[in-house]
PDB file of C-alpha atoms in Angstrom:
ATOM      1  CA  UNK A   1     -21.211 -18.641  29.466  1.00 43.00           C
ATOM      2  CA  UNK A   2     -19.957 -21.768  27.709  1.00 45.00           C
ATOM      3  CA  UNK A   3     -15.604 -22.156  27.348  1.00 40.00           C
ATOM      4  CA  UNK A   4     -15.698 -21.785  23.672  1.00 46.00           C
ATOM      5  CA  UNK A   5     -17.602 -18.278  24.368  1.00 47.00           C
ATOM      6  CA  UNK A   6     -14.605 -17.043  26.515  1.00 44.00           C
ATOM      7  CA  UNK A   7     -11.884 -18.156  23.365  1.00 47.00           C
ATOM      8  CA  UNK A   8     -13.555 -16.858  21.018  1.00 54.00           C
ATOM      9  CA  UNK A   9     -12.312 -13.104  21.510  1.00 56.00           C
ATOM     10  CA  UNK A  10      -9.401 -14.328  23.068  1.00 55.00           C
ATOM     11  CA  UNK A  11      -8.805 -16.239  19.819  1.00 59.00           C
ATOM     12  CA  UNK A  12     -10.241 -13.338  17.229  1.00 51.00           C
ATOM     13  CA  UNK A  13      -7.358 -11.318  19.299  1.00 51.00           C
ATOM     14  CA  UNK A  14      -4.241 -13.698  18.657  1.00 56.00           C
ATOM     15  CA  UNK A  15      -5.075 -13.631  15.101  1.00 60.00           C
ATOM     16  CA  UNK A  16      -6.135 -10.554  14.097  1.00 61.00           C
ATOM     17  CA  UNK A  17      -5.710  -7.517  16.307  1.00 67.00           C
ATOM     18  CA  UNK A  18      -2.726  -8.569  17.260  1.00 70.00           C
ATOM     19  CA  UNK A  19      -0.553  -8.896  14.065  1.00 66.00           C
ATOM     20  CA  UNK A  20      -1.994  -5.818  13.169  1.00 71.00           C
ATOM     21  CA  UNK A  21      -1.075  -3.929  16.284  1.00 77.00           C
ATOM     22  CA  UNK A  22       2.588  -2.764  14.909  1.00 76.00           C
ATOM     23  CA  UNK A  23       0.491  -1.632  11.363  1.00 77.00           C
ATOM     24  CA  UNK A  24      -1.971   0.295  13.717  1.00 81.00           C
ATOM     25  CA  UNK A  25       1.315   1.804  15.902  1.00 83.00           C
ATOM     26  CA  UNK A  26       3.259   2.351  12.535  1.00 82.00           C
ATOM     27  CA  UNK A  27      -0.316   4.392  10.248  1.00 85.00           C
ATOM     28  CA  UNK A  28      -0.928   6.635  13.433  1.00 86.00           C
ATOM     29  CA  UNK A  29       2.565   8.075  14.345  1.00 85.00           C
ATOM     30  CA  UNK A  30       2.882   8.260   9.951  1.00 85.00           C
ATOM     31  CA  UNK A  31      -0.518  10.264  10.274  1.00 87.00           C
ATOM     32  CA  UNK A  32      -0.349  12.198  13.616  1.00 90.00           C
ATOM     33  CA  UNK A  33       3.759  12.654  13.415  1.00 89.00           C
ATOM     34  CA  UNK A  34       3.609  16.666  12.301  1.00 88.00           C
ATOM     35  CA  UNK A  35       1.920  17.169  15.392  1.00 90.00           C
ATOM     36  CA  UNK A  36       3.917  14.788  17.601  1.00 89.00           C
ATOM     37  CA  UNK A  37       7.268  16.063  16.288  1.00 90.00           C
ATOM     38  CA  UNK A  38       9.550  17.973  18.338  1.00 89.00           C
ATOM     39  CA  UNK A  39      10.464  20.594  15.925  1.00 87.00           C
ATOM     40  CA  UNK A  40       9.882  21.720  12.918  1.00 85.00           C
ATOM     41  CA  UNK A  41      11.084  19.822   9.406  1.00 85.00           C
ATOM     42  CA  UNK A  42      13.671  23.019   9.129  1.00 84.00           C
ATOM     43  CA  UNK A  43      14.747  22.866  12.521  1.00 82.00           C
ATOM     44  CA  UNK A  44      18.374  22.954  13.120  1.00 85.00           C
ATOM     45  CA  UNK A  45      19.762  21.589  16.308  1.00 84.00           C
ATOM     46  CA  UNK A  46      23.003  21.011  16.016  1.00 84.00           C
ATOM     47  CA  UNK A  47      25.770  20.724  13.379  1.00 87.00           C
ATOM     48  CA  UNK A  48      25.672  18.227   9.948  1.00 88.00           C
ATOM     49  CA  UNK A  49      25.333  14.500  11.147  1.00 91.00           C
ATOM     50  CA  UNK A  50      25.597  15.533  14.952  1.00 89.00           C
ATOM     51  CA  UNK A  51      25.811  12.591  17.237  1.00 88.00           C
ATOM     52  CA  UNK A  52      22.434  11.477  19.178  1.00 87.00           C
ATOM     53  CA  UNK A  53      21.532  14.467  22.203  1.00 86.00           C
ATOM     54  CA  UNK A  54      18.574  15.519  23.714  1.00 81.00           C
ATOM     55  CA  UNK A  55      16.788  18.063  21.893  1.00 81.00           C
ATOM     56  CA  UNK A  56      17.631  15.031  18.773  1.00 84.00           C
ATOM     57  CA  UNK A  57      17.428  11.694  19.893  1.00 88.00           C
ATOM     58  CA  UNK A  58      18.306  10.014  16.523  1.00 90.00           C
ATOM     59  CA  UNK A  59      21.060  12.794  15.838  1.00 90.00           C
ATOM     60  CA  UNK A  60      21.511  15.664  12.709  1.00 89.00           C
ATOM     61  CA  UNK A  61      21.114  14.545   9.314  1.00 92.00           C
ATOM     62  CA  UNK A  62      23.433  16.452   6.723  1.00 91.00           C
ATOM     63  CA  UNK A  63      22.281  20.224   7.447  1.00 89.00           C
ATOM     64  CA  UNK A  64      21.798  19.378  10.798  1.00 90.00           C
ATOM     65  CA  UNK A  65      17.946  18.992  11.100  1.00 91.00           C
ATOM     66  CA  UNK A  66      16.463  16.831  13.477  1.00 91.00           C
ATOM     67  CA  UNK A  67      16.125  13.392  12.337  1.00 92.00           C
ATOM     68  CA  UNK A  68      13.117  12.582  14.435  1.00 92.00           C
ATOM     69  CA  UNK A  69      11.080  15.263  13.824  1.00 92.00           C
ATOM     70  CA  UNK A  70      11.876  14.916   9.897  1.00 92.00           C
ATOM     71  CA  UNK A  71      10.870  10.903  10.451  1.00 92.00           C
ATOM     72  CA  UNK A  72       7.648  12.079  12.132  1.00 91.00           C
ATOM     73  CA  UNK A  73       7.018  14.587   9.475  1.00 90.00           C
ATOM     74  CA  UNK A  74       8.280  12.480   6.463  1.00 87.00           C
ATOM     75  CA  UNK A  75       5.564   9.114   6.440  1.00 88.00           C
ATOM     76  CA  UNK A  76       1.967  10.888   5.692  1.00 88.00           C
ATOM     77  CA  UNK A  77       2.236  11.572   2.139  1.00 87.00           C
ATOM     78  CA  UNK A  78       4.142   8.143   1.208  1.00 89.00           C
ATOM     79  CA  UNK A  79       1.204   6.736   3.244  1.00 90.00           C
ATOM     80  CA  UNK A  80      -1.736   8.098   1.452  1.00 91.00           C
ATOM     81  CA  UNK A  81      -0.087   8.062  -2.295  1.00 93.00           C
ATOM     82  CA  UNK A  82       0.196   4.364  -1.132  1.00 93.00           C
ATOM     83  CA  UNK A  83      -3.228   3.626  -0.065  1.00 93.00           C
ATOM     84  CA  UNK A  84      -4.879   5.324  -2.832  1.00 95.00           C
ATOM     85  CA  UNK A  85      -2.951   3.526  -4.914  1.00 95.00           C
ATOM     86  CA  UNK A  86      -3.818   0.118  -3.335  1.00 95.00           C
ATOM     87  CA  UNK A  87      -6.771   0.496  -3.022  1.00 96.00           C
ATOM     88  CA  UNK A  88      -7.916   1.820  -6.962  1.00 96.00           C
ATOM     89  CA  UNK A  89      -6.076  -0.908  -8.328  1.00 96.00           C
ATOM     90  CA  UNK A  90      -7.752  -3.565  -6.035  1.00 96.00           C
ATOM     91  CA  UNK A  91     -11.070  -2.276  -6.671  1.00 95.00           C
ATOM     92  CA  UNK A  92     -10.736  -1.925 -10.307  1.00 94.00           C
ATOM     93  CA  UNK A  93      -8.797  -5.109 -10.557  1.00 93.00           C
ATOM     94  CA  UNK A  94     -11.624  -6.992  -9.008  1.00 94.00           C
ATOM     95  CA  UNK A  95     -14.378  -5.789 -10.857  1.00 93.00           C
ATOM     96  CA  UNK A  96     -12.568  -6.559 -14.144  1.00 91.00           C
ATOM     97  CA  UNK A  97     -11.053  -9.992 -12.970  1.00 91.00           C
ATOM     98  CA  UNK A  98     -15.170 -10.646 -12.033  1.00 92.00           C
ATOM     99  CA  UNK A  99     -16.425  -9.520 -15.610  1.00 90.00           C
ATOM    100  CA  UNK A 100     -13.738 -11.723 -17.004  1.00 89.00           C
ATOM    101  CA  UNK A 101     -14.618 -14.805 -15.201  1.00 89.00           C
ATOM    102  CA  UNK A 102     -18.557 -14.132 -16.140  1.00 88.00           C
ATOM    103  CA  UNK A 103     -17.444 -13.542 -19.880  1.00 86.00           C
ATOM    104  CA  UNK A 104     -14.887 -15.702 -21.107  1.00 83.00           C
ATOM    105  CA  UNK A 105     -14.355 -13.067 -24.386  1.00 82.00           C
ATOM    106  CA  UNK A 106     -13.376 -10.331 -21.933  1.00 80.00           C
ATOM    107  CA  UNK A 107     -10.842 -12.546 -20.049  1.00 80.00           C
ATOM    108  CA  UNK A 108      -8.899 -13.577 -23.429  1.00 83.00           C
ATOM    109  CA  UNK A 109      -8.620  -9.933 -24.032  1.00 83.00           C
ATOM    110  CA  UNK A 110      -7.353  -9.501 -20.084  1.00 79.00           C
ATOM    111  CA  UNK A 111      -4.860 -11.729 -20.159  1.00 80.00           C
ATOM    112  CA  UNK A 112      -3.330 -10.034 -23.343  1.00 82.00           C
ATOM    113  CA  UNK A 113      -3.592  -6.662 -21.539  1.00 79.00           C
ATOM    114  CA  UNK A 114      -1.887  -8.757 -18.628  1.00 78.00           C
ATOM    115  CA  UNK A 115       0.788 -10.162 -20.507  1.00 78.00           C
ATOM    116  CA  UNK A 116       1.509  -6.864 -21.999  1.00 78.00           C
ATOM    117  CA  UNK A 117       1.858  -5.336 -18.577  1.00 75.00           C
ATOM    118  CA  UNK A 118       4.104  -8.116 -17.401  1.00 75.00           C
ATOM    119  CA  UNK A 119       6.493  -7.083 -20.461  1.00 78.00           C
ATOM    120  CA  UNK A 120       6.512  -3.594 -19.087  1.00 80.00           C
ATOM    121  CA  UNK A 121       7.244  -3.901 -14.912  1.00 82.00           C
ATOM    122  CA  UNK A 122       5.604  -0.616 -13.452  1.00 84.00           C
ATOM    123  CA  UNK A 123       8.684   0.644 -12.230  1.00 85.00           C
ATOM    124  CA  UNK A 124       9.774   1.432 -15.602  1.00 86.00           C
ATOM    125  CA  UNK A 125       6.474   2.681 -17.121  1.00 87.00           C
ATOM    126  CA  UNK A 126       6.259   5.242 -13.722  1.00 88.00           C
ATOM    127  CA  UNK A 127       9.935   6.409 -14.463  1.00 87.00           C
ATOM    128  CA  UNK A 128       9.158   7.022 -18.313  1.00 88.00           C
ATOM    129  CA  UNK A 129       5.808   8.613 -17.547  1.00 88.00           C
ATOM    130  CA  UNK A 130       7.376  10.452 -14.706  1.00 86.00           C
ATOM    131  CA  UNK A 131      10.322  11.767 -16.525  1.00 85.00           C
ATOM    132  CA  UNK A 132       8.069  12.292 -19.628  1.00 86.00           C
ATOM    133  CA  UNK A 133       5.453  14.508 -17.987  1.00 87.00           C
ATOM    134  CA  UNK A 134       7.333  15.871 -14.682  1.00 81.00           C
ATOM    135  CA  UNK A 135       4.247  18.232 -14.282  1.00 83.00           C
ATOM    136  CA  UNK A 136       1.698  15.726 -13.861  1.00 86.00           C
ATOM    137  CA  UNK A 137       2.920  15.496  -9.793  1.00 85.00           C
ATOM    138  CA  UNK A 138       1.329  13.212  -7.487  1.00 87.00           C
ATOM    139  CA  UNK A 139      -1.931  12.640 -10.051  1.00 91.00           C
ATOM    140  CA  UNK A 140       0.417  11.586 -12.954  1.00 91.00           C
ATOM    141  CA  UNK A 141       2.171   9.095 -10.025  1.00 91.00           C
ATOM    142  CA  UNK A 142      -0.972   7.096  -8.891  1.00 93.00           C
ATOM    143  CA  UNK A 143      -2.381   7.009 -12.193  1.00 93.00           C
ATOM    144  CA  UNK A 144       0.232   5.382 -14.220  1.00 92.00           C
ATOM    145  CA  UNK A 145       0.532   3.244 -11.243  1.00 92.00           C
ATOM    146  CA  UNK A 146      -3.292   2.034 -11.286  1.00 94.00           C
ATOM    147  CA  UNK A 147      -2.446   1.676 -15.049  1.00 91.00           C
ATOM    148  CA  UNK A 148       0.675  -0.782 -15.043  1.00 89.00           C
ATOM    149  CA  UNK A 149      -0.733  -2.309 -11.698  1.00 90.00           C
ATOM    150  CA  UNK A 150      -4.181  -3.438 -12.681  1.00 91.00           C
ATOM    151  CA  UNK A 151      -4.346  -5.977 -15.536  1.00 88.00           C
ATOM    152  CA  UNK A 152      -1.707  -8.668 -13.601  1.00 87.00           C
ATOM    153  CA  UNK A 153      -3.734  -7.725 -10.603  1.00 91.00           C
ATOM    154  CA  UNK A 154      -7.497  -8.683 -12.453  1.00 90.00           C
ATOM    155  CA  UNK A 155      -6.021 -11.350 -13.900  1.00 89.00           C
ATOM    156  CA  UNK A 156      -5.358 -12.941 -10.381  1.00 91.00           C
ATOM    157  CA  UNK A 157      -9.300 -11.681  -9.524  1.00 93.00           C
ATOM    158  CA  UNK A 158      -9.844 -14.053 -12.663  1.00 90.00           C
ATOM    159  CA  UNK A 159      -8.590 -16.708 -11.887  1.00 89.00           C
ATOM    160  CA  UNK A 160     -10.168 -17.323  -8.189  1.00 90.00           C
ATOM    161  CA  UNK A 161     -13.758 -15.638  -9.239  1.00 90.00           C
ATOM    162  CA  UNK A 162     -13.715 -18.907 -12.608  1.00 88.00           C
ATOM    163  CA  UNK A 163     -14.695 -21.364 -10.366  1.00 85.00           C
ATOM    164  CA  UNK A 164     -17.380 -19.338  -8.465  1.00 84.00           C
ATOM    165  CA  UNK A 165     -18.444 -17.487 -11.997  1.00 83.00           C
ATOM    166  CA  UNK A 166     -19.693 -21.385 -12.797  1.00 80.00           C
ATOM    167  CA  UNK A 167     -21.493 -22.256  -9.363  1.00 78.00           C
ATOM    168  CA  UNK A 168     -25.122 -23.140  -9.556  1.00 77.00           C
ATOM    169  CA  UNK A 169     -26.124 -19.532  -7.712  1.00 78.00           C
ATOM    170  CA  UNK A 170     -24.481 -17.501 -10.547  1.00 79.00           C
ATOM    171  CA  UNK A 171     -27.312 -19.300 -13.233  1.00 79.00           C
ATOM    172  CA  UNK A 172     -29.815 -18.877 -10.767  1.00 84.00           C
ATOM    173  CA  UNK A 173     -28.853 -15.365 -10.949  1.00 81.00           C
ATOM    174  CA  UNK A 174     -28.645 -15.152 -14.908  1.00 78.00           C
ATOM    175  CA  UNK A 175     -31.552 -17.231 -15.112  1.00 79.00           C
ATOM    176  CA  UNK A 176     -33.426 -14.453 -12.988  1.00 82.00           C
ATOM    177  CA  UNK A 177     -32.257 -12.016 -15.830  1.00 78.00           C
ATOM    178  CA  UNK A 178     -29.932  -9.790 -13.629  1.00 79.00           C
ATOM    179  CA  UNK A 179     -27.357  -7.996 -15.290  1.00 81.00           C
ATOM    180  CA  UNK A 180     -23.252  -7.724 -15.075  1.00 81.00           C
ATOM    181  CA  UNK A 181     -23.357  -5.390 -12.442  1.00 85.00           C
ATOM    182  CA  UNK A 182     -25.107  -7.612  -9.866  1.00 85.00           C
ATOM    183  CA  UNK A 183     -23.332 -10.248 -10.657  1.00 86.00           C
ATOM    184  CA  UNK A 184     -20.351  -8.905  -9.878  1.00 87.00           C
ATOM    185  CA  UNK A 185     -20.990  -6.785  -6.927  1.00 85.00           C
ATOM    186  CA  UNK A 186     -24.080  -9.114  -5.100  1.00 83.00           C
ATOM    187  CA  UNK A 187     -22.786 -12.598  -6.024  1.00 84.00           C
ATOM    188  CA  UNK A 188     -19.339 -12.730  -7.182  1.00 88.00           C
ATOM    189  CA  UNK A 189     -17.102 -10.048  -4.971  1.00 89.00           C
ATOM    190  CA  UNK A 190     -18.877 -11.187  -1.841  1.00 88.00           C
ATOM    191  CA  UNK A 191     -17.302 -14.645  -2.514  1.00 88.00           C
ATOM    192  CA  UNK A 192     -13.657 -13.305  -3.063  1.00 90.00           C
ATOM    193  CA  UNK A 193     -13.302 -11.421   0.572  1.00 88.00           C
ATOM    194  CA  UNK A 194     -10.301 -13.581   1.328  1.00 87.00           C
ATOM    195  CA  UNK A 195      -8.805 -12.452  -2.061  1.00 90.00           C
ATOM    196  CA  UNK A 196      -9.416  -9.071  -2.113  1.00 91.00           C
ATOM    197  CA  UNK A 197      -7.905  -8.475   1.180  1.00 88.00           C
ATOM    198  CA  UNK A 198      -5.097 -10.629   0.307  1.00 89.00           C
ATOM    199  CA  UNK A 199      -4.420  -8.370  -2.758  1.00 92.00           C
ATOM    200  CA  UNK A 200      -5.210  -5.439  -0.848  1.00 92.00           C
ATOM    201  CA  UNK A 201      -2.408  -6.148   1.228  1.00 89.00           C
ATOM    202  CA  UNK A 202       0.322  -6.945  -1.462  1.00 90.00           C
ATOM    203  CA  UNK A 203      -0.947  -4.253  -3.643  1.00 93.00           C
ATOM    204  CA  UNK A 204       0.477  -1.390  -0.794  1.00 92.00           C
ATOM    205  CA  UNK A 205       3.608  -3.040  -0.644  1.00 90.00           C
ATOM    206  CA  UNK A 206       3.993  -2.601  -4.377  1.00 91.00           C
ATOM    207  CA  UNK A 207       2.731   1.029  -4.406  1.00 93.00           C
ATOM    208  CA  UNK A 208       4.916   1.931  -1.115  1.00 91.00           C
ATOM    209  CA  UNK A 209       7.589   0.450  -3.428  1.00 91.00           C
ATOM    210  CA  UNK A 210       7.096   2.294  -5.893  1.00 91.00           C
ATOM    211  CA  UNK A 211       6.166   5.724  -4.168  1.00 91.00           C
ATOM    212  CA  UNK A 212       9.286   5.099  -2.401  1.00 90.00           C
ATOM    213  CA  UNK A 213      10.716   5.215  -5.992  1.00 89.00           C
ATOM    214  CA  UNK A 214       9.326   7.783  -7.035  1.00 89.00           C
ATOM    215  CA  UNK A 215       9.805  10.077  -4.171  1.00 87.00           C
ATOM    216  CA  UNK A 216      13.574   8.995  -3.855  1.00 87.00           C
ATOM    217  CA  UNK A 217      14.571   9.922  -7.464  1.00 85.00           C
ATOM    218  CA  UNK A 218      12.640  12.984  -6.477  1.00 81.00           C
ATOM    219  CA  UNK A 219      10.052  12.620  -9.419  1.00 81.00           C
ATOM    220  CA  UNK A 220       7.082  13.984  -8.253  1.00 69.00           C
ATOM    221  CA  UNK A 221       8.084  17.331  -6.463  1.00 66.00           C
ATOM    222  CA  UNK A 222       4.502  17.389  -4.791  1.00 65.00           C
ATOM    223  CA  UNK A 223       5.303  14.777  -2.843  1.00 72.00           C
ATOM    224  CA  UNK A 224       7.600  17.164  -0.935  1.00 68.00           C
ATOM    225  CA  UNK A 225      11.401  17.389   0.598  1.00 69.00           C
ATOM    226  CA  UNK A 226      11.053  15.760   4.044  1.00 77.00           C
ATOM    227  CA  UNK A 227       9.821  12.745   3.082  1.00 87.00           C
ATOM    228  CA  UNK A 228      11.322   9.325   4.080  1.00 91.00           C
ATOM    229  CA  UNK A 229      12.489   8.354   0.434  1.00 90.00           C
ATOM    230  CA  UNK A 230      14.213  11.848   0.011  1.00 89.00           C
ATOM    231  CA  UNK A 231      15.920  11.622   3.397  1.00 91.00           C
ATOM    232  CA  UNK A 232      17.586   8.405   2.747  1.00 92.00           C
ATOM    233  CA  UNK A 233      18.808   9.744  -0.756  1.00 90.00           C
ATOM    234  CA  UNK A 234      20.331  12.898   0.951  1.00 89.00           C
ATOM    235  CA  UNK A 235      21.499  10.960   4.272  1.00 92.00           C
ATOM    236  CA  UNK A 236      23.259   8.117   2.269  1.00 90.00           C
ATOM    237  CA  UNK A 237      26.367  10.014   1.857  1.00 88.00           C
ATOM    238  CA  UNK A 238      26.745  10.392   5.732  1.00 90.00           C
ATOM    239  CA  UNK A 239      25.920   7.065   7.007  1.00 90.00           C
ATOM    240  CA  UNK A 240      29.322   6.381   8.905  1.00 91.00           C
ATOM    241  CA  UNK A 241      29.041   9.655  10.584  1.00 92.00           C
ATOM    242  CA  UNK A 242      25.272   9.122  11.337  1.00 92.00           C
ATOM    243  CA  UNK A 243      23.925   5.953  10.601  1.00 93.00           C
ATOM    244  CA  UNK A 244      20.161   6.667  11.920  1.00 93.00           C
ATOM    245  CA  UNK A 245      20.025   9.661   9.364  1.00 92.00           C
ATOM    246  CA  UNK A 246      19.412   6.863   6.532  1.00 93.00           C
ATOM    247  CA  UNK A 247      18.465   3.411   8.921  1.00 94.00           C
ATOM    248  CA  UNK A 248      15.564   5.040  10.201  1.00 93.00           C
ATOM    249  CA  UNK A 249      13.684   6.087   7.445  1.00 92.00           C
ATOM    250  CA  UNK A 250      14.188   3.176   5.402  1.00 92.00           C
ATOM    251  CA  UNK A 251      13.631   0.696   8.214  1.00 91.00           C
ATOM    252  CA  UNK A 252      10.321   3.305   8.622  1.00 90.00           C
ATOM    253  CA  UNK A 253       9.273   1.772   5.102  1.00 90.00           C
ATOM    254  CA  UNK A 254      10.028  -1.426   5.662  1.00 88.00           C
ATOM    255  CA  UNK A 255       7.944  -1.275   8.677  1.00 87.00           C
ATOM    256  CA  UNK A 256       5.197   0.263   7.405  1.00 86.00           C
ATOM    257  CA  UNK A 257       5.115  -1.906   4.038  1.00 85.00           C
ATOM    258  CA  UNK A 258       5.484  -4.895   6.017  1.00 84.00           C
ATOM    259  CA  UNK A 259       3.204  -4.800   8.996  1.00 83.00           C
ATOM    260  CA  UNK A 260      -0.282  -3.007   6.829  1.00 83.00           C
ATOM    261  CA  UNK A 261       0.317  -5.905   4.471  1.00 81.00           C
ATOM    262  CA  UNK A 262       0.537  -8.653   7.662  1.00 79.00           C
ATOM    263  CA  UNK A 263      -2.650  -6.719   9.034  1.00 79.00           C
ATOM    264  CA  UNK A 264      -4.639  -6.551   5.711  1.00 79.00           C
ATOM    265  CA  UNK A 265      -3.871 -10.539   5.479  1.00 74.00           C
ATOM    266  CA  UNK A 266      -4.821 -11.111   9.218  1.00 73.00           C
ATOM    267  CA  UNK A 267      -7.843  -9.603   8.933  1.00 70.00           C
ATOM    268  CA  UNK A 268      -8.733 -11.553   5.767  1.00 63.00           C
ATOM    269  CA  UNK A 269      -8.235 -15.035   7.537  1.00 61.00           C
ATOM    270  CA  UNK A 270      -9.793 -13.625  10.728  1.00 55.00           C
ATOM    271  CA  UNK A 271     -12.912 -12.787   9.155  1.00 52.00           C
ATOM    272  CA  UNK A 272     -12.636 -15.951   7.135  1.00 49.00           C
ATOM    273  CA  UNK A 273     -12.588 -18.260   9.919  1.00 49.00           C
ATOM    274  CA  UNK A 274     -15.404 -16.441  12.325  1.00 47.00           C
TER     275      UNK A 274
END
């Protein structure tokens, strides 16, 4: 067993599994919190905004529910909105950003569709959708975001597959006869790993952004009444009396925003550099 053999994990550690430890911590108390949670969402323990105890470590929030057990209770559904969000506009962003580099027609039209988008932040096209067609729920919520999040995204997934779309392989490949798709998904998405992780990543920031959103203007009622969003909205008004009522869940966010994105990026420069 040579020395560079015993780094080597020790090295694939420090740079990947490590900064995504706290993202790892963070997705499996969101996911597993109902059944780790002390009480139930509708608990109450004590009276509105009571001080820190023991049957409520983090104290009563304004009808004087457990705050921890609503935390533990309140990440899932953010989470998965989130994700599915992330990852449909990443994968559909990628493809199209691929085409556009292969076809230089389709990325004119792209980066009108792009600078359209840009005109229009997402934010405000979910609100008007949102407030236009309340009934639409959760759907409604990840499809307008795959809509408005998409072209700006493909037009990054452009941009880095250009210089691969010209590479000798790609005409090797043409020059075979094989079509768009296996371009795309053989030659060209292969070569942007580092991208589409990278996008991956910033993508579920934006979509717990706008989730968050969402959920906090109380938009979507499918997304429920215990979730972190809604508990800051109905906490704010007691954060002198209880200050964890409202820190927790947004630092809970934060946290979770912050540390899958640091993960996803990790994982794309720890593959990179094995």
């Amino acid at each position: 067993m040579t020395v560079s053999s015993v780094r080597r994990p020790a090295t694939v550690f420090f740079r990947f599994w490590l900064p995504a430890l706290p993202a790892v911590v963070v997705v499996v108390v969101a996911i597993l919190g109902p059944w780790l949670a002390p009480h139930t969402v509708d608990h109450p323990v004590g009276i509105t905004f009571a001080d820190p105890s023991g049957d409520a470590w983090l104290g009563g929030d304004r009808l004087g529910h457990d705050v921890v057990s609503r935390l533990l209770h309140g990440g899932w559904g953010l989470l998965l909105i989130a994700v599915i969000i992330a990852l449909l506009v990443t994968g559909c962003a990628a493809v199209l950003g691929s085409v556009a580099a292969l076809y230089p027609r389709v990325g004119a039209w792209l980066e009108r569709a792009a600078d359209l988008g840009i005109l229009l932040p997402p934010v405000l096209a979910m609100l008007l959708f949102m407030l236009s067609w309340p009934e639409s729920g959760a759907v409604g919520l990840v499809i307008v975001c795959v809509v408005a999040g998409t072209p700006y995204t493909a037009r990054v997934f452009a941009a880095a597959a250009a210089g691969v779309a010209a590479s000798g392989f790609i005409e090797a490949a043409r020059g075979r006869g094989e079509g768009p798709a296996y371009l795309v998904v053989r030659e060209l998405l292969p070569n942007l790993r580092e991208t589409l992780l990278t996008q991956l990543g910033l993508r579920f920031v934006e979509a717990m952004y706008l989730v968050s959103t969402a959920a906090f203007l109380q938009l979507p009622t499918t997304l429920g009444d215990a979730n972190w969003a809604v508990m800051v909205r109905e906490n704010a008004g007691g954060i002198l009396l209880n200050p964890a009522a409202v820190l927790a869940p947004s630092l809970a966010i934060g946290v979770l925003a912050v540390s899958v994105n640091r993960a996803v990026a990790a994982f794309g420069r720890g593959r990179h550099g094995i």
